[in-house]
Amino acid sequence: KPFLRATTRLPSGLPTHEPIGNMAINPVLARDEATNKLFPLARAGETFLLERDGVGFACTLPCGQELKGKGARQELKGKGVLYLTSQRLVFVAETRASRPDFKSFEIPLNRLAKPELHQPLFSANYLGGDVYPASADAGGPLAGALPTAVALKFCKGGCGTFLPRFYHAL
């Protein structure tokens, strides 16, 4: 059951959430001063298990409220870094974000349904699945009880290291 959630709106209308136990677009990130790299803030009792760069991200948003802004689409994409923790997956976009205000996406492990590894013959391996919201996000792009389809493509390899840790964390 989710606790309190703080929501703010970016100027272009893409929401930023700080949920507990729910998926989120643009969760709170910190910046490493030495490398200038963004990373997710750890929660109480959370352990970071793996960091994997060169990961492609794509998600198809459910039929919630349309994203606002120029070129609004119902899909978020990007290439960047994937963090696996004991509680969640957090993707942080570094390049090729489909929107200038899309920075990251959070997937709680307890909300990920039907995770499947796909091994295409002529492409990189990718993990796909559906993420269900913990509760209705009234009026937001993750609104309703419909799942959000996500895909994480391992463009630089590393799937063999990621999978055992991922399935252990589930």
JSON list of N, CA, C and O in Angstrom, two decimals, residues 96-117:
[
{"chain": "A", "resi": 96, "resn": "ARG", "atom": "N", "xyz": [19.17, 10.46, -26.46]},
{"chain": "A", "resi": 96, "resn": "ARG", "atom": "CA", "xyz": [18.05, 10.03, -27.30]},
{"chain": "A", "resi": 96, "resn": "ARG", "atom": "C", "xyz": [16.71, 9.95, -26.57]},
{"chain": "A", "resi": 96, "resn": "ARG", "atom": "O", "xyz": [15.88, 9.10, -26.87]},
{"chain": "A", "resi": 97, "resn": "ALA", "atom": "N", "xyz": [16.48, 10.83, -25.62]},
{"chain": "A", "resi": 97, "resn": "ALA", "atom": "CA", "xyz": [15.19, 10.86, -24.93]},
{"chain": "A", "resi": 97, "resn": "ALA", "atom": "C", "xyz": [14.13, 11.35, -25.90]},
{"chain": "A", "resi": 97, "resn": "ALA", "atom": "O", "xyz": [14.38, 12.27, -26.69]},
{"chain": "A", "resi": 98, "resn": "SER", "atom": "N", "xyz": [12.96, 10.73, -25.86]},
{"chain": "A", "resi": 98, "resn": "SER", "atom": "CA", "xyz": [11.88, 11.09, -26.79]},
{"chain": "A", "resi": 98, "resn": "SER", "atom": "C", "xyz": [11.29, 12.46, -26.47]},
{"chain": "A", "resi": 98, "resn": "SER", "atom": "O", "xyz": [10.61, 13.04, -27.31]},
{"chain": "A", "resi": 99, "resn": "ARG", "atom": "N", "xyz": [11.53, 12.96, -25.27]},
{"chain": "A", "resi": 99, "resn": "ARG", "atom": "CA", "xyz": [11.04, 14.27, -24.86]},
{"chain": "A", "resi": 99, "resn": "ARG", "atom": "C", "xyz": [12.14, 14.95, -24.06]},
{"chain": "A", "resi": 99, "resn": "ARG", "atom": "O", "xyz": [12.85, 14.30, -23.31]},
{"chain": "A", "resi": 100, "resn": "PRO", "atom": "N", "xyz": [12.27, 16.27, -24.18]},
{"chain": "A", "resi": 100, "resn": "PRO", "atom": "CA", "xyz": [13.32, 16.95, -23.42]},
{"chain": "A", "resi": 100, "resn": "PRO", "atom": "C", "xyz": [13.10, 16.90, -21.91]},
{"chain": "A", "resi": 100, "resn": "PRO", "atom": "O", "xyz": [14.05, 17.03, -21.15]},
{"chain": "A", "resi": 101, "resn": "ASP", "atom": "N", "xyz": [11.87, 16.69, -21.47]},
{"chain": "A", "resi": 101, "resn": "ASP", "atom": "CA", "xyz": [11.59, 16.65, -20.04]},
{"chain": "A", "resi": 101, "resn": "ASP", "atom": "C", "xyz": [11.56, 15.23, -19.47]},
{"chain": "A", "resi": 101, "resn": "ASP", "atom": "O", "xyz": [11.26, 15.03, -18.31]},
{"chain": "A", "resi": 102, "resn": "PHE", "atom": "N", "xyz": [11.89, 14.23, -20.29]},
{"chain": "A", "resi": 102, "resn": "PHE", "atom": "CA", "xyz": [11.95, 12.85, -19.81]},
{"chain": "A", "resi": 102, "resn": "PHE", "atom": "C", "xyz": [13.37, 12.56, -19.34]},
{"chain": "A", "resi": 102, "resn": "PHE", "atom": "O", "xyz": [14.31, 12.55, -20.12]},
{"chain": "A", "resi": 103, "resn": "LYS", "atom": "N", "xyz": [13.54, 12.35, -18.04]},
{"chain": "A", "resi": 103, "resn": "LYS", "atom": "CA", "xyz": [14.86, 12.10, -17.45]},
{"chain": "A", "resi": 103, "resn": "LYS", "atom": "C", "xyz": [15.02, 10.69, -16.91]},
{"chain": "A", "resi": 103, "resn": "LYS", "atom": "O", "xyz": [16.11, 10.14, -16.94]},
{"chain": "A", "resi": 104, "resn": "SER", "atom": "N", "xyz": [13.94, 10.10, -16.39]},
{"chain": "A", "resi": 104, "resn": "SER", "atom": "CA", "xyz": [14.06, 8.79, -15.76]},
{"chain": "A", "resi": 104, "resn": "SER", "atom": "C", "xyz": [12.70, 8.12, -15.60]},
{"chain": "A", "resi": 104, "resn": "SER", "atom": "O", "xyz": [11.66, 8.77, -15.74]},
{"chain": "A", "resi": 105, "resn": "PHE", "atom": "N", "xyz": [12.75, 6.83, -15.32]},
{"chain": "A", "resi": 105, "resn": "PHE", "atom": "CA", "xyz": [11.52, 6.05, -15.10]},
{"chain": "A", "resi": 105, "resn": "PHE", "atom": "C", "xyz": [11.81, 5.01, -14.04]},
{"chain": "A", "resi": 105, "resn": "PHE", "atom": "O", "xyz": [12.85, 4.36, -14.06]},
{"chain": "A", "resi": 106, "resn": "GLU", "atom": "N", "xyz": [10.89, 4.87, -13.10]},
{"chain": "A", "resi": 106, "resn": "GLU", "atom": "CA", "xyz": [11.05, 3.95, -11.98]},
{"chain": "A", "resi": 106, "resn": "GLU", "atom": "C", "xyz": [10.04, 2.81, -12.08]},
{"chain": "A", "resi": 106, "resn": "GLU", "atom": "O", "xyz": [8.85, 3.04, -12.30]},
{"chain": "A", "resi": 107, "resn": "ILE", "atom": "N", "xyz": [10.53, 1.57, -11.91]},
{"chain": "A", "resi": 107, "resn": "ILE", "atom": "CA", "xyz": [9.69, 0.38, -11.97]},
{"chain": "A", "resi": 107, "resn": "ILE", "atom": "C", "xyz": [9.87, -0.40, -10.67]},
{"chain": "A", "resi": 107, "resn": "ILE", "atom": "O", "xyz": [10.90, -1.05, -10.47]},
{"chain": "A", "resi": 108, "resn": "PRO", "atom": "N", "xyz": [8.90, -0.36, -9.76]},
{"chain": "A", "resi": 108, "resn": "PRO", "atom": "CA", "xyz": [9.01, -1.17, -8.54]},
{"chain": "A", "resi": 108, "resn": "PRO", "atom": "C", "xyz": [8.93, -2.65, -8.91]},
{"chain": "A", "resi": 108, "resn": "PRO", "atom": "O", "xyz": [8.10, -3.06, -9.73]},
{"chain": "A", "resi": 109, "resn": "LEU", "atom": "N", "xyz": [9.79, -3.46, -8.34]},
{"chain": "A", "resi": 109, "resn": "LEU", "atom": "CA", "xyz": [9.82, -4.88, -8.67]},
{"chain": "A", "resi": 109, "resn": "LEU", "atom": "C", "xyz": [8.52, -5.58, -8.31]},
{"chain": "A", "resi": 109, "resn": "LEU", "atom": "O", "xyz": [8.10, -6.51, -8.99]},
{"chain": "A", "resi": 110, "resn": "ASN", "atom": "N", "xyz": [7.85, -5.12, -7.25]},
{"chain": "A", "resi": 110, "resn": "ASN", "atom": "CA", "xyz": [6.59, -5.76, -6.84]},
{"chain": "A", "resi": 110, "resn": "ASN", "atom": "C", "xyz": [5.42, -5.38, -7.74]},
{"chain": "A", "resi": 110, "resn": "ASN", "atom": "O", "xyz": [4.32, -5.90, -7.57]},
{"chain": "A", "resi": 111, "resn": "ARG", "atom": "N", "xyz": [5.62, -4.47, -8.69]},
{"chain": "A", "resi": 111, "resn": "ARG", "atom": "CA", "xyz": [4.58, -4.05, -9.63]},
{"chain": "A", "resi": 111, "resn": "ARG", "atom": "C", "xyz": [4.83, -4.57, -11.04]},
{"chain": "A", "resi": 111, "resn": "ARG", "atom": "O", "xyz": [4.02, -4.35, -11.93]},
{"chain": "A", "resi": 112, "resn": "LEU", "atom": "N", "xyz": [5.96, -5.24, -11.26]},
{"chain": "A", "resi": 112, "resn": "LEU", "atom": "CA", "xyz": [6.31, -5.74, -12.58]},
{"chain": "A", "resi": 112, "resn": "LEU", "atom": "C", "xyz": [5.68, -7.11, -12.78]},
{"chain": "A", "resi": 112, "resn": "LEU", "atom": "O", "xyz": [5.95, -8.05, -12.05]},
{"chain": "A", "resi": 113, "resn": "ALA", "atom": "N", "xyz": [4.82, -7.21, -13.79]},
{"chain": "A", "resi": 113, "resn": "ALA", "atom": "CA", "xyz": [4.13, -8.47, -14.09]},
{"chain": "A", "resi": 113, "resn": "ALA", "atom": "C", "xyz": [4.66, -9.03, -15.40]},
{"chain": "A", "resi": 113, "resn": "ALA", "atom": "O", "xyz": [5.00, -8.29, -16.32]},
{"chain": "A", "resi": 114, "resn": "LYS", "atom": "N", "xyz": [4.74, -10.32, -15.47]},
{"chain": "A", "resi": 114, "resn": "LYS", "atom": "CA", "xyz": [5.15, -11.04, -16.67]},
{"chain": "A", "resi": 114, "resn": "LYS", "atom": "C", "xyz": [6.49, -10.58, -17.24]},
{"chain": "A", "resi": 114, "resn": "LYS", "atom": "O", "xyz": [6.60, -10.31, -18.43]},
{"chain": "A", "resi": 115, "resn": "PRO", "atom": "N", "xyz": [7.55, -10.50, -16.40]},
{"chain": "A", "resi": 115, "resn": "PRO", "atom": "CA", "xyz": [8.84, -10.13, -16.99]},
{"chain": "A", "resi": 115, "resn": "PRO", "atom": "C", "xyz": [9.35, -11.27, -17.87]},
{"chain": "A", "resi": 115, "resn": "PRO", "atom": "O", "xyz": [9.32, -12.43, -17.47]},
{"chain": "A", "resi": 116, "resn": "GLU", "atom": "N", "xyz": [9.76, -10.93, -19.08]},
{"chain": "A", "resi": 116, "resn": "GLU", "atom": "CA", "xyz": [10.25, -11.93, -20.02]},
{"chain": "A", "resi": 116, "resn": "GLU", "atom": "C", "xyz": [11.52, -11.43, -20.69]},
{"chain": "A", "resi": 116, "resn": "GLU", "atom": "O", "xyz": [11.58, -10.27, -21.10]},
{"chain": "A", "resi": 117, "resn": "LEU", "atom": "N", "xyz": [12.50, -12.32, -20.82]},
{"chain": "A", "resi": 117, "resn": "LEU", "atom": "CA", "xyz": [13.70, -12.01, -21.57]},
{"chain": "A", "resi": 117, "resn": "LEU", "atom": "C", "xyz": [13.46, -12.42, -23.02]},
{"chain": "A", "resi": 117, "resn": "LEU", "atom": "O", "xyz": [13.07, -13.55, -23.30]}
]
